[in-house]
Coordinates of C-alpha atoms in Angstrom, one line a residue:
Chain P
M1 CA 12.0 -18.5 6.1
D2 CA 13.0 -15.6 5.5
L3 CA 10.0 -12.8 5.9
R4 CA 12.7 -9.8 4.8
L5 CA 11.7 -7.5 1.5
S6 CA 14.8 -7.0 -0.9
K7 CA 16.6 -4.2 -1.0
E8 CA 14.5 -3.6 -4.1
E9 CA 11.5 -4.4 -2.6
E10 CA 12.6 -2.0 -0.1
L11 CA 13.3 0.8 -2.6
I12 CA 10.2 -0.3 -4.1
Q13 CA 8.2 0.8 -1.2
K14 CA 10.0 4.2 0.2
A15 CA 10.0 5.8 -3.1
A16 CA 5.8 5.0 -3.7
R17 CA 6.2 6.5 0.5
D18 CA 8.4 10.1 -0.5
F19 CA 6.2 10.3 -3.8
A20 CA 3.4 10.4 -1.6
D21 CA 4.9 12.5 0.7
K22 CA 6.1 15.3 -0.6
M23 CA 3.4 15.0 -3.9
I24 CA 0.0 13.3 -2.6
V25 CA 0.1 14.0 1.3
P26 CA -0.2 17.9 0.6
I27 CA -2.9 18.5 -1.8
A28 CA -4.8 15.0 -0.3
E29 CA -7.6 17.0 1.6
L30 CA -8.2 18.9 -1.8
I31 CA -8.4 15.5 -3.7
D32 CA -10.7 14.9 -1.5
Q33 CA -13.2 17.6 -1.3
D34 CA -12.8 18.1 -5.6
N35 CA -13.8 14.3 -5.6
H36 CA -10.9 15.4 -8.2
I37 CA -7.1 14.3 -8.8
P38 CA -4.5 16.4 -10.9
E39 CA -4.0 15.2 -13.9
E40 CA -0.2 16.1 -13.2
I41 CA 0.0 13.2 -10.5
F42 CA -0.6 10.8 -13.3
E43 CA 2.7 11.8 -14.8
A44 CA 4.4 11.7 -12.5
L45 CA 3.3 8.2 -11.4
G46 CA 3.5 7.2 -14.8
D47 CA 7.5 8.7 -15.2
L48 CA 8.5 6.6 -11.6
E49 CA 6.6 3.4 -13.1
M50 CA 4.0 3.1 -10.4
F51 CA 1.2 2.4 -13.2
G52 CA 3.1 -0.7 -14.6
I53 CA 5.0 -2.0 -11.5
P54 CA 4.0 -6.2 -11.3
F55 CA 3.8 -6.3 -15.6
P56 CA 5.8 -7.6 -17.9
E57 CA 9.3 -5.8 -18.9
A58 CA 8.5 -6.1 -22.9
Y59 CA 5.4 -4.3 -23.1
G60 CA 6.4 -1.5 -20.7
G61 CA 6.2 -2.5 -17.5
G62 CA 8.3 -2.7 -14.3
E63 CA 8.6 -6.3 -14.0
A64 CA 9.1 -6.2 -9.9
G65 CA 6.7 -8.9 -8.7
Y66 CA 2.6 -8.4 -6.8
L67 CA 4.7 -8.1 -4.0
S68 CA 6.5 -4.5 -5.1
Y69 CA 2.9 -3.7 -6.4
I70 CA 1.1 -4.2 -2.4
L71 CA 4.3 -1.9 -1.1
A72 CA 3.4 0.4 -3.3
I73 CA -0.2 0.8 -3.5
E74 CA 0.2 0.2 0.5
E75 CA 1.5 3.3 0.6
L76 CA 0.0 5.2 -2.0
A77 CA -3.2 4.7 -0.5
K78 CA -1.9 5.8 2.9
A79 CA -2.0 9.2 1.2
C80 CA -5.4 9.2 -0.8
A81 CA -7.0 6.4 -1.2
G82 CA -8.9 7.3 -4.6
I83 CA -5.5 7.5 -6.5
A84 CA -4.9 3.8 -5.2
V85 CA -8.2 2.8 -6.6
V86 CA -7.9 4.5 -10.4
I87 CA -4.1 2.7 -10.8
S88 CA -5.6 -0.8 -8.9
V89 CA -8.0 -0.9 -11.3
N90 CA -6.0 0.2 -14.6
S91 CA -4.0 -3.0 -13.0
V92 CA -7.2 -5.3 -13.6
G93 CA -7.4 -3.6 -17.4
L94 CA -3.2 -4.3 -17.6
S95 CA -3.9 -7.7 -16.1
V96 CA -6.5 -9.4 -18.1
I97 CA -4.4 -7.9 -21.3
N98 CA -1.6 -9.5 -20.1
A99 CA -3.4 -12.8 -19.5
F100 CA -5.5 -13.2 -22.8
G101 CA -4.3 -10.4 -24.9
T102 CA -3.2 -10.9 -28.9
E103 CA 0.6 -9.5 -28.9
E104 CA -1.1 -6.8 -31.0
Q105 CA -3.5 -6.1 -28.1
K106 CA -0.4 -6.3 -25.5
K107 CA 1.3 -3.8 -27.5
K108 CA -1.5 -2.0 -28.7
Y109 CA -2.9 -2.0 -25.2
M110 CA -0.1 -2.1 -22.4
P111 CA 2.3 0.4 -22.4
E112 CA -0.1 3.8 -22.7
C113 CA -1.7 2.3 -20.4
M114 CA 1.6 2.5 -18.1
T115 CA 2.4 6.0 -18.5
G116 CA -0.8 7.9 -16.0
K117 CA -1.5 9.2 -19.2
K118 CA -3.8 6.7 -20.2
I119 CA -6.2 4.6 -18.0
F120 CA -7.9 1.1 -18.0
S121 CA -12.0 0.8 -16.7
F122 CA -13.1 -3.3 -16.5
A123 CA -17.0 -3.2 -17.3
F124 CA -18.7 -6.1 -15.6
T125 CA -21.5 -5.1 -13.2
E126 CA -24.6 -3.2 -14.5
P127 CA -27.8 -2.6 -13.1
G128 CA -29.8 -5.6 -12.4
T129 CA -27.2 -8.2 -12.2
G130 CA -24.3 -7.0 -9.6
S131 CA -22.2 -9.5 -9.7
D132 CA -23.8 -12.5 -11.1
P133 CA -22.4 -13.1 -14.3
K134 CA -26.1 -14.6 -16.0
Q135 CA -28.0 -12.3 -15.3
L136 CA -25.8 -10.3 -18.7
S137 CA -28.2 -8.0 -20.1
C138 CA -25.4 -6.1 -22.4
T139 CA -25.3 -7.9 -25.2
V140 CA -23.0 -8.1 -29.0
T141 CA -24.2 -8.9 -32.6
K142 CA -22.2 -10.4 -35.0
A143 CA -22.3 -7.8 -38.0
G144 CA -19.8 -9.0 -40.6
D145 CA -16.4 -8.5 -39.1
S146 CA -17.6 -6.8 -36.5
Y147 CA -19.6 -6.8 -33.2
I148 CA -21.8 -4.4 -31.9
L149 CA -22.4 -3.6 -28.7
N150 CA -25.8 -2.3 -26.7
G151 CA -26.4 -2.3 -22.9
N152 CA -25.5 -0.2 -19.9
K153 CA -22.7 -0.9 -17.4
R154 CA -22.7 0.5 -13.3
F155 CA -20.3 2.0 -11.3
I156 CA -17.5 1.3 -13.3
T157 CA -14.3 2.9 -12.4
N158 CA -11.8 5.2 -14.7
A159 CA -14.9 5.3 -17.2
G160 CA -14.1 9.2 -17.7
F161 CA -10.2 8.5 -17.6
Q162 CA -8.5 8.1 -22.0
G163 CA -7.2 4.9 -22.4
P164 CA -9.0 1.8 -22.8
M165 CA -11.7 -0.6 -21.1
V166 CA -12.7 -4.0 -21.1
V167 CA -15.8 -5.0 -21.0
I168 CA -17.7 -8.6 -21.0
A169 CA -20.6 -8.5 -22.7
K170 CA -23.7 -11.8 -23.8
D171 CA -23.6 -12.9 -27.6
S172 CA -27.0 -12.0 -28.3
E173 CA -26.7 -15.6 -30.6
T174 CA -24.7 -18.2 -28.3
D175 CA -26.2 -16.6 -25.4
K176 CA -21.7 -17.1 -24.2
A177 CA -20.5 -13.9 -22.4
S178 CA -17.6 -12.6 -23.8
A179 CA -14.6 -10.3 -23.6
F180 CA -14.0 -7.6 -26.0
V181 CA -11.2 -4.4 -25.5
I182 CA -12.6 -0.9 -26.2
D183 CA -11.6 2.6 -26.6
K184 CA -13.3 4.8 -24.0
F185 CA -14.9 7.4 -25.8
C186 CA -15.6 6.2 -28.9
E187 CA -18.6 6.5 -31.1
G188 CA -21.3 5.2 -29.3
Y189 CA -19.8 5.6 -26.0
S190 CA -21.5 8.2 -23.1
L191 CA -20.9 8.6 -19.5
S192 CA -24.1 9.5 -16.0
E193 CA -23.0 12.2 -13.9
Q194 CA -20.3 11.1 -11.6
W195 CA -21.3 9.0 -8.7
N196 CA -20.7 10.5 -5.5
K197 CA -18.7 8.0 -3.5
I198 CA -19.0 8.1 0.7
G199 CA -14.7 8.0 0.0
A200 CA -12.0 7.4 -2.3
H201 CA -13.0 10.3 -3.9
G202 CA -10.1 11.6 -6.9
G203 CA -11.1 7.8 -7.5
P204 CA -14.4 8.1 -10.3
L205 CA -17.4 6.0 -10.8
Y206 CA -19.8 6.6 -13.9
D207 CA -22.4 4.1 -15.2
V208 CA -21.6 3.7 -19.6
Y209 CA -23.4 3.7 -21.6
F210 CA -23.0 1.4 -25.4
D211 CA -25.1 2.8 -28.5
N212 CA -24.2 0.4 -31.2
V213 CA -20.9 0.3 -30.2
K214 CA -18.6 -1.3 -33.0
I215 CA -16.0 -4.0 -32.4
P216 CA -13.3 -4.8 -34.2
E217 CA -13.4 -8.7 -34.8
G218 CA -9.4 -8.7 -33.1
N219 CA -11.0 -6.7 -30.6
V220 CA -12.6 -9.7 -28.8
L221 CA -10.2 -10.4 -26.1
G222 CA -9.4 -14.3 -25.0
R223 CA -11.3 -17.2 -26.6
S224 CA -15.0 -15.9 -27.9
G225 CA -17.9 -17.0 -25.2
E226 CA -14.7 -17.0 -22.8
G227 CA -15.3 -14.1 -20.9
L228 CA -16.3 -15.7 -17.9
W229 CA -12.4 -16.7 -17.5
V230 CA -11.1 -13.2 -18.3
L231 CA -13.6 -11.9 -15.7
K232 CA -12.0 -14.8 -13.4
V233 CA -8.4 -13.2 -13.9
A234 CA -9.4 -10.1 -13.0
M235 CA -11.1 -10.8 -9.9
I236 CA -8.6 -12.3 -8.5
Y237 CA -5.9 -8.9 -9.6
G238 CA -8.3 -6.6 -8.1
K239 CA -8.5 -8.0 -4.9
I240 CA -5.1 -7.5 -4.8
G241 CA -4.8 -3.8 -5.7
L242 CA -7.8 -4.2 -3.2
S243 CA -5.6 -5.3 -0.6
G244 CA -3.4 -3.7 -0.5
L245 CA -5.6 -0.2 -0.6
F246 CA -7.5 -0.8 2.3
L247 CA -3.8 -1.8 3.8
G248 CA -2.8 1.5 3.3
T249 CA -5.8 3.0 4.7
A250 CA -6.1 0.9 7.8
K251 CA -2.5 1.9 8.4
A252 CA -3.2 6.0 7.8
A253 CA -6.1 5.6 10.5
Y254 CA -3.3 3.6 13.0
E255 CA -0.8 6.0 13.3
E256 CA -3.4 9.1 13.2
A257 CA -5.0 7.5 15.8
L258 CA -1.4 7.1 17.3
A259 CA 0.0 10.9 16.7
Y260 CA -3.5 12.0 18.3
A261 CA -3.0 10.1 21.5
K262 CA 0.9 11.5 21.7
Q263 CA -0.3 15.4 21.1
K264 CA -3.9 15.5 22.6
T265 CA -3.3 16.0 26.2
H266 CA -5.4 15.8 29.0
R267 CA -4.1 18.0 32.2
G268 CA -0.9 18.3 30.9
Q269 CA -0.3 14.7 30.7
P270 CA -0.5 13.0 26.8
I271 CA -4.1 10.5 26.2
G272 CA -2.2 8.1 25.0
A273 CA 0.6 7.9 28.1
K274 CA -2.5 8.4 31.1
F275 CA -5.3 6.5 30.1
Q276 CA -5.3 2.3 29.7
H277 CA -8.5 2.9 27.5
I278 CA -6.8 4.7 25.2
Q279 CA -3.2 2.1 25.2
I280 CA -5.6 -1.3 24.3
S281 CA -7.0 0.9 21.6
I282 CA -3.8 1.1 20.2
A283 CA -2.2 -2.1 21.1
D284 CA -5.8 -3.4 18.7
M285 CA -4.6 -1.0 15.9
A286 CA -1.5 -2.3 15.9
M287 CA -2.2 -6.4 16.3
K288 CA -4.9 -5.9 13.4
Y289 CA -2.6 -4.0 10.9
N290 CA -0.4 -6.4 11.9
A291 CA -2.3 -8.9 10.8
C292 CA -3.6 -7.5 7.7
R293 CA 0.3 -6.9 6.9
W294 CA 1.4 -10.2 6.7
S295 CA -1.3 -11.3 5.6
A296 CA -1.2 -8.8 2.5
Y297 CA 1.8 -9.5 1.1
N298 CA 1.7 -13.1 1.7
L299 CA -0.8 -12.7 -0.8
G300 CA 1.3 -11.1 -3.2
F301 CA 4.1 -13.3 -2.2
T302 CA 1.9 -15.8 -3.3
A303 CA 0.4 -14.2 -7.3
D304 CA 4.3 -14.4 -7.6
T305 CA 4.7 -18.0 -7.3
V306 CA 1.6 -20.0 -7.6
K307 CA -0.2 -20.4 -10.6
D308 CA -2.8 -22.0 -9.8
P309 CA -5.6 -20.0 -10.7
N310 CA -8.7 -21.1 -8.2
Q311 CA -5.4 -21.1 -5.4
L312 CA -5.0 -17.7 -5.8
L313 CA -8.4 -16.9 -6.4
R314 CA -9.0 -17.9 -3.1
E315 CA -6.3 -16.3 -1.4
A316 CA -6.7 -13.0 -2.9
A317 CA -10.8 -13.4 -2.4
L318 CA -9.7 -14.1 1.5
T319 CA -7.0 -11.6 1.8
K320 CA -9.3 -9.0 0.8
V321 CA -12.4 -9.6 2.8
F322 CA -10.3 -9.7 5.8
V323 CA -7.3 -6.8 5.2
S324 CA -11.5 -4.6 4.1
E325 CA -13.0 -5.6 6.9
T326 CA -10.4 -5.4 9.9
A327 CA -9.5 -2.0 8.7
V328 CA -13.0 -1.0 9.1
E329 CA -12.6 -2.2 13.0
I330 CA -8.3 -0.4 12.8
C331 CA -10.4 3.2 11.9
K332 CA -13.8 2.6 13.6
I333 CA -11.0 1.9 16.9
A334 CA -9.4 5.5 15.3
M335 CA -12.3 6.8 15.5
G336 CA -12.9 6.3 19.5
V337 CA -9.2 7.2 20.2
H338 CA -9.9 10.4 18.8
G339 CA -13.1 10.9 20.9
S340 CA -16.1 13.3 19.3
Y341 CA -13.8 15.5 17.1
G342 CA -13.4 11.6 15.3
L343 CA -16.8 12.8 13.8
M344 CA -16.2 15.5 12.7
K345 CA -14.3 16.2 9.2
D346 CA -12.2 18.8 10.2
Y347 CA -10.4 15.8 11.4
K348 CA -8.7 13.8 8.5
I349 CA -10.0 10.1 10.9
A350 CA -13.4 10.9 8.9
R351 CA -11.4 11.7 5.7
L352 CA -10.1 7.7 6.4
W353 CA -13.5 6.4 7.6
G354 CA -15.3 6.6 3.9
D355 CA -12.3 5.8 2.9
V356 CA -12.4 2.3 4.4
I357 CA -15.5 1.6 5.1
I358 CA -17.0 1.1 0.9
G359 CA -13.8 -1.7 1.6
P360 CA -15.9 -5.0 2.2
Q361 CA -18.4 -4.1 -0.4
V362 CA -16.3 -3.3 -3.5
E363 CA -15.2 -5.8 -6.5
G364 CA -17.1 -8.3 -4.6
T365 CA -19.3 -7.4 -0.9
S366 CA -17.4 -10.1 2.0
P367 CA -20.2 -12.3 2.0
L368 CA -20.3 -13.0 -1.4
L369 CA -16.3 -13.4 -1.9
K370 CA -16.4 -15.5 1.8
I371 CA -19.2 -18.0 -1.0
L372 CA -16.7 -18.3 -3.0
A373 CA -13.6 -19.3 -0.9
A374 CA -16.1 -21.9 0.3
G375 CA -16.3 -23.1 -2.8
I376 CA -13.5 -23.3 -4.0
I377 CA -12.0 -25.3 -0.4
L378 CA -15.1 -27.4 -0.6
G379 CA -13.9 -28.1 -4.1
D380 CA -10.4 -29.8 -3.1
Chain S
M1 CA 35.2 14.0 -16.0
N2 CA 34.2 11.5 -13.3
I3 CA 32.4 13.5 -10.7
V4 CA 32.4 11.5 -7.1
V5 CA 29.9 11.7 -4.4
A6 CA 30.5 10.4 -1.1
M7 CA 28.1 9.1 0.2
K8 CA 28.0 7.7 4.4
Q9 CA 25.2 4.3 5.3
I10 CA 23.1 5.2 8.2
P11 CA 20.0 4.3 9.4
D12 CA 16.8 5.5 7.8
L13 CA 15.6 7.9 10.9
Q14 CA 12.0 7.9 9.6
Q15 CA 12.1 4.5 11.0
V16 CA 14.3 5.1 14.3
R17 CA 12.3 5.0 17.5
I18 CA 13.5 6.5 20.7
R19 CA 13.8 4.5 24.2
N20 CA 15.6 5.8 27.3
R21 CA 17.2 8.3 24.5
Q22 CA 18.6 6.2 23.5
P23 CA 17.7 4.7 19.1
V24 CA 16.5 2.0 19.0
L25 CA 18.1 0.4 15.5
D26 CA 16.6 -3.3 14.9
G27 CA 15.6 -4.2 11.7
V28 CA 15.3 -0.4 10.3
P29 CA 16.9 -0.1 7.2
M30 CA 20.2 0.9 6.2
T31 CA 20.0 4.1 3.6
F32 CA 22.5 7.0 3.3
G33 CA 22.0 10.9 5.0
S34 CA 19.4 13.1 3.7
I35 CA 22.5 15.4 2.3
D36 CA 24.6 12.9 1.2
K37 CA 21.0 12.4 -1.4
N38 CA 21.7 16.4 -2.3
A39 CA 24.9 15.9 -2.8
L40 CA 24.2 13.3 -5.5
E41 CA 21.8 15.4 -6.9
T42 CA 24.2 17.6 -7.4
A43 CA 26.3 15.1 -8.8
L44 CA 23.3 14.6 -11.1
Q45 CA 22.7 17.6 -12.5
L46 CA 26.2 18.3 -13.6
K47 CA 26.4 15.4 -15.9
E48 CA 23.2 16.0 -17.0
A49 CA 24.5 19.1 -18.1
A50 CA 28.2 18.8 -19.1
G51 CA 28.1 14.9 -19.1
G52 CA 30.4 12.4 -17.3
N53 CA 30.6 9.5 -15.4
V54 CA 29.2 9.8 -11.7
I55 CA 30.8 7.3 -8.8
V56 CA 29.5 6.7 -5.9
I57 CA 32.3 6.0 -2.5
S58 CA 31.7 4.9 0.6
A59 CA 33.2 3.1 3.1
G60 CA 30.9 0.9 5.9
T61 CA 29.5 -2.7 7.1
E62 CA 28.5 -5.6 4.5
E63 CA 25.3 -4.3 4.7
L64 CA 26.2 -1.0 2.6
E65 CA 26.5 -3.9 -0.9
D66 CA 22.9 -4.2 -1.1
T67 CA 22.2 0.3 0.5
V68 CA 24.3 1.1 -2.9
K69 CA 22.2 0.2 -4.7
E70 CA 19.8 2.9 -3.4
A71 CA 22.2 5.2 -4.8
L72 CA 22.7 3.5 -8.3
A73 CA 19.1 3.7 -8.9
A74 CA 19.4 7.6 -8.4
G75 CA 21.1 7.3 -11.2
A76 CA 24.3 7.0 -10.2
D77 CA 27.4 5.1 -12.9
E78 CA 29.3 3.1 -10.6
A79 CA 30.1 2.3 -7.1
Y80 CA 33.8 2.3 -5.4
L81 CA 33.0 1.0 -1.9
V82 CA 35.3 -0.6 0.9
L83 CA 32.8 -3.3 2.9
D84 CA 34.1 -4.2 6.4
D85 CA 32.1 -5.4 9.5
E86 CA 34.2 -3.6 11.6
L87 CA 33.7 -0.2 10.0
E88 CA 31.2 0.4 12.4
N89 CA 31.0 3.8 14.0
I90 CA 34.4 5.0 12.4
E91 CA 35.6 7.7 13.4
S92 CA 35.8 10.8 10.2
S93 CA 40.2 10.8 10.0
V94 CA 39.4 7.0 9.7
S95 CA 36.5 7.3 7.0
A96 CA 38.4 10.2 5.9
H97 CA 41.7 7.6 5.1
L98 CA 39.4 5.3 3.8
L99 CA 37.8 7.1 1.2
A100 CA 40.8 9.0 0.0
E101 CA 42.4 6.2 -0.6
L102 CA 39.5 5.3 -2.4
I103 CA 39.6 8.4 -4.5
K104 CA 42.6 7.3 -5.9
Q105 CA 41.8 4.8 -7.4
I106 CA 40.0 7.1 -9.4
E107 CA 41.3 8.4 -12.9
N108 CA 40.2 11.4 -14.7
I109 CA 37.8 13.0 -10.9
G110 CA 36.5 16.9 -12.1
I111 CA 34.5 18.0 -8.4
I112 CA 34.3 15.1 -5.2
L113 CA 30.6 16.0 -3.7
F114 CA 29.9 15.6 0.0
G115 CA 27.4 16.7 2.3
E116 CA 28.0 19.5 4.5
G117 CA 27.3 16.6 7.8
S118 CA 26.1 13.4 7.6
G119 CA 22.9 12.4 8.9
D120 CA 23.8 10.9 11.7
N121 CA 26.7 12.7 13.7
Y122 CA 26.8 15.9 11.4
S123 CA 30.9 16.2 12.3
G124 CA 31.1 17.8 8.9
Q125 CA 34.8 16.7 8.6
V126 CA 35.4 14.3 6.0
G127 CA 34.8 16.3 2.2
P128 CA 37.7 19.2 4.9
R129 CA 40.3 16.2 5.2
I130 CA 40.6 14.5 2.2
A131 CA 40.8 17.4 0.9
E132 CA 43.5 17.7 2.5
I133 CA 45.1 14.3 2.5
L134 CA 44.8 15.1 -1.6
G135 CA 46.2 18.0 -1.2
L136 CA 42.7 19.7 -3.7
P137 CA 40.9 22.7 -3.2
E138 CA 37.6 22.7 -0.3
V139 CA 35.0 24.7 -0.8
G140 CA 32.5 24.4 1.6
Y141 CA 28.7 24.9 2.2
V142 CA 27.5 25.5 -1.5
C143 CA 23.9 26.3 -2.5
D144 CA 25.4 26.7 -6.2
I145 CA 27.7 25.5 -8.8
E146 CA 28.3 26.6 -12.6
L147 CA 30.8 25.1 -14.3
E148 CA 33.5 27.0 -16.9
D149 CA 35.7 24.2 -18.0
S150 CA 38.4 23.4 -15.9
R151 CA 37.4 26.0 -13.2
V152 CA 33.9 25.5 -11.0
K153 CA 31.9 29.4 -9.9
V154 CA 30.8 28.5 -7.0
T155 CA 28.1 30.1 -4.7
R156 CA 28.6 29.9 -0.7
S157 CA 25.1 30.2 1.5
L158 CA 27.3 32.2 4.4
E159 CA 25.1 33.4 7.6
D160 CA 24.1 36.3 6.8
C161 CA 25.7 36.7 2.9
E162 CA 26.4 34.5 -0.1
E163 CA 30.1 34.5 -1.1
I164 CA 30.8 34.0 -4.5
V165 CA 34.5 32.1 -5.6
R166 CA 36.3 30.1 -8.6
V167 CA 38.0 27.1 -7.5
N168 CA 40.2 25.7 -10.1
L169 CA 40.2 21.5 -10.8
P170 CA 39.5 19.1 -9.3
A171 CA 37.9 20.4 -5.8
V172 CA 36.0 19.3 -2.9
L173 CA 33.0 20.9 -2.8
T174 CA 30.4 20.2 0.3
I175 CA 26.6 20.8 -0.7
M176 CA 24.1 22.2 1.9
A177 CA 20.6 20.8 2.1
D178 CA 18.5 23.4 0.3
I179 CA 20.6 23.4 -3.7
N180 CA 18.0 21.0 -4.5
E181 CA 15.5 18.4 -4.2
P182 CA 16.7 14.7 -4.6
R183 CA 14.7 12.7 -6.7
I184 CA 13.0 10.0 -6.6
P185 CA 14.0 6.5 -8.4
S186 CA 11.6 4.8 -11.4
V187 CA 10.9 0.9 -10.3
T188 CA 13.5 0.3 -13.4
Q189 CA 15.5 2.4 -12.3
I190 CA 16.0 0.0 -8.8
L191 CA 15.4 -3.2 -10.6
K192 CA 18.6 -2.3 -12.6
A193 CA 20.4 -0.7 -9.7
G194 CA 21.8 -4.2 -8.5
K195 CA 23.4 -5.0 -12.2
K196 CA 25.3 -1.7 -12.0
P197 CA 29.1 -2.1 -11.7
K198 CA 30.5 -2.2 -8.0
Q199 CA 34.7 -2.2 -7.4
I200 CA 35.3 -3.8 -4.1
L201 CA 37.6 -2.8 -1.1
E202 CA 38.2 -4.9 1.5
V203 CA 40.3 -2.6 4.8
E204 CA 43.2 -5.0 4.2
D205 CA 43.9 -3.8 0.1
I206 CA 44.6 0.1 1.3
G207 CA 46.7 -1.2 4.7
L208 CA 44.9 0.4 7.2
D209 CA 45.0 -0.9 11.1
L210 CA 41.0 -0.5 12.5
K211 CA 41.5 -2.4 15.4
G212 CA 44.8 -0.2 16.3
D213 CA 44.0 2.7 19.2
K214 CA 41.1 4.7 18.1
K215 CA 42.1 8.2 18.4
I216 CA 38.3 9.4 18.9
I217 CA 35.7 7.1 20.7
T218 CA 32.5 9.2 20.1
L219 CA 30.7 8.6 23.8
S220 CA 27.8 10.4 23.4
S221 CA 26.0 12.6 20.3
L222 CA 22.5 13.6 22.2
A223 CA 21.2 17.2 22.0
P224 CA 21.2 18.8 24.6
E225 CA 18.1 18.4 27.1
N226 CA 16.0 21.2 26.9
K227 CA 13.8 22.0 29.9
R228 CA 10.4 23.2 28.4
K229 CA 9.5 26.6 31.3
Q230 CA 5.3 26.1 30.8
I231 CA 4.8 29.2 31.2
T232 CA 0.9 30.0 31.2
V233 CA -0.9 32.7 30.6
K234 CA -5.0 33.7 31.0
N235 CA -4.9 35.9 27.7
G236 CA -3.1 37.9 24.6
E237 CA -2.1 40.4 26.0
E238 CA 0.0 38.1 28.9
L239 CA 1.3 35.9 26.2
V240 CA 2.6 39.2 24.1
D241 CA 4.3 40.0 27.2
A242 CA 6.0 36.8 28.2
L243 CA 7.5 36.4 24.7
L244 CA 9.0 40.3 25.1
T245 CA 9.8 39.0 28.4
E246 CA 11.7 35.8 26.8
G247 CA 13.0 37.4 24.3
V248 CA 11.0 35.5 21.1
I249 CA 9.7 38.6 19.8
R250 CA 11.1 42.4 19.8
R251 CA 9.2 45.5 20.2

């Protein structure tokens, strides 16, 4: 069993790290304050092909696999969680088009969403549904060779960027959910004010309103009435991105605390060298980060090698729960190392707390994902 | 015109930990020295301006065959390598002989670029030694290069001035770190790097005896230990006085 990364994986990780150090770290605080990521960052990430790491070369991707994707997301999230959120959600859209799209849909939507100039959204959640697909209230009605979409979606990441959006809506005649691809900002598409979430700033979140949005028949994604399959695949690939993302925020918190323990002195001696409870905190964070790292990397490896969607969904759900919850634990310990300073927004660790605390609740809460995984385990 | 860039494989210094004043190298991935990457970037910019082919040369342990992918991903067109596990911590004169033999195998060379010093020992000797072996002109401390047909106009960054010289090609130029910012390769460039051509030689092909008497053995290359004075001051006035006394600032 060889757990070493290949040279190519190492270099993709390094490319993401070098870009993050050079271009993101200097403006990360500003992104957090303004809740806005400059467009040049997306274009530069597009030039490096960071939006398309695991996707087929034929559609503009890097075809480097999901382990490489996780390695890159980890490095980018370590510098700025919001940027990693944008890429992760964009990848959800790309994943479902790649899995279910027609050749025409793939050629139309995939290359443009790997450049950083167009960015995917995925719209499932609604004000009344949470994660329950049976309560969908967004509807489509067949009208000639088109569908007419009406309803609202809640907490939709990237909805304010130009690009396509995958929408899950219920057919008013059959009562079955189908998936559609629409162009954002088409006629009848509008947005709420941006939600002011606790962390991962720069990854914008909106409610979306559809008012008689006309969708051509050719924009059905997958087979009509099988939208929940699209949702399942979206859940899998969303969790892969988020596992890399919260691994990155965990590492950022750990490294921040480590640096503080070496730099902060008490009566002339660094607190990391002087106090055993600081040393135990460092060990706890190292131990937890290592467990997260291998867990997330294993998920990338699994996504590259396992084809069974149930097995992959189980692994993705459990890994996301473990990594995101452990990231909160790591960040809490890291704040403890900072003492009272950890509570001050002037310190980076306070920003990281906002980034990690959202983890166990986004894209499926931990309890929901555990129940989902348990159902698969019990059914095996 | 072929533009040759000599690069040295070293451990990734960002990931090296220090224990008892010695580097811990276990598990640290190999990379190239940072100024070597500036030299490669210079070569790539010259190629973009005037065409040509960028060839990386290097000598090192077997791992180098993997490490060189980093330079090929950044844009080098091919690599000439000498691989041998005996080539660890070799002294500058041996490196110079090995690389000079590699250079002899390359035709139509215009410029041979080096970083001003390697990322580990920073002896800065290999470039000048190779110029001597090959009988080529050598210009050091280069901070700007302009191509002029069969010559180059080179700006040298000296301590308190810049010197501009013209030199006939082929020539050896050693590059300063601040000449440019090395580019970051894209995912596709990284994945295609392994498919670019590589010429691999063994030490025997060059006829050097690595196991013979070594002329120079590096025993240690540690930075001198600085003892901190730890001067305590009570206010700004005392701080200024202390800085004046220590010669850090002047009135």
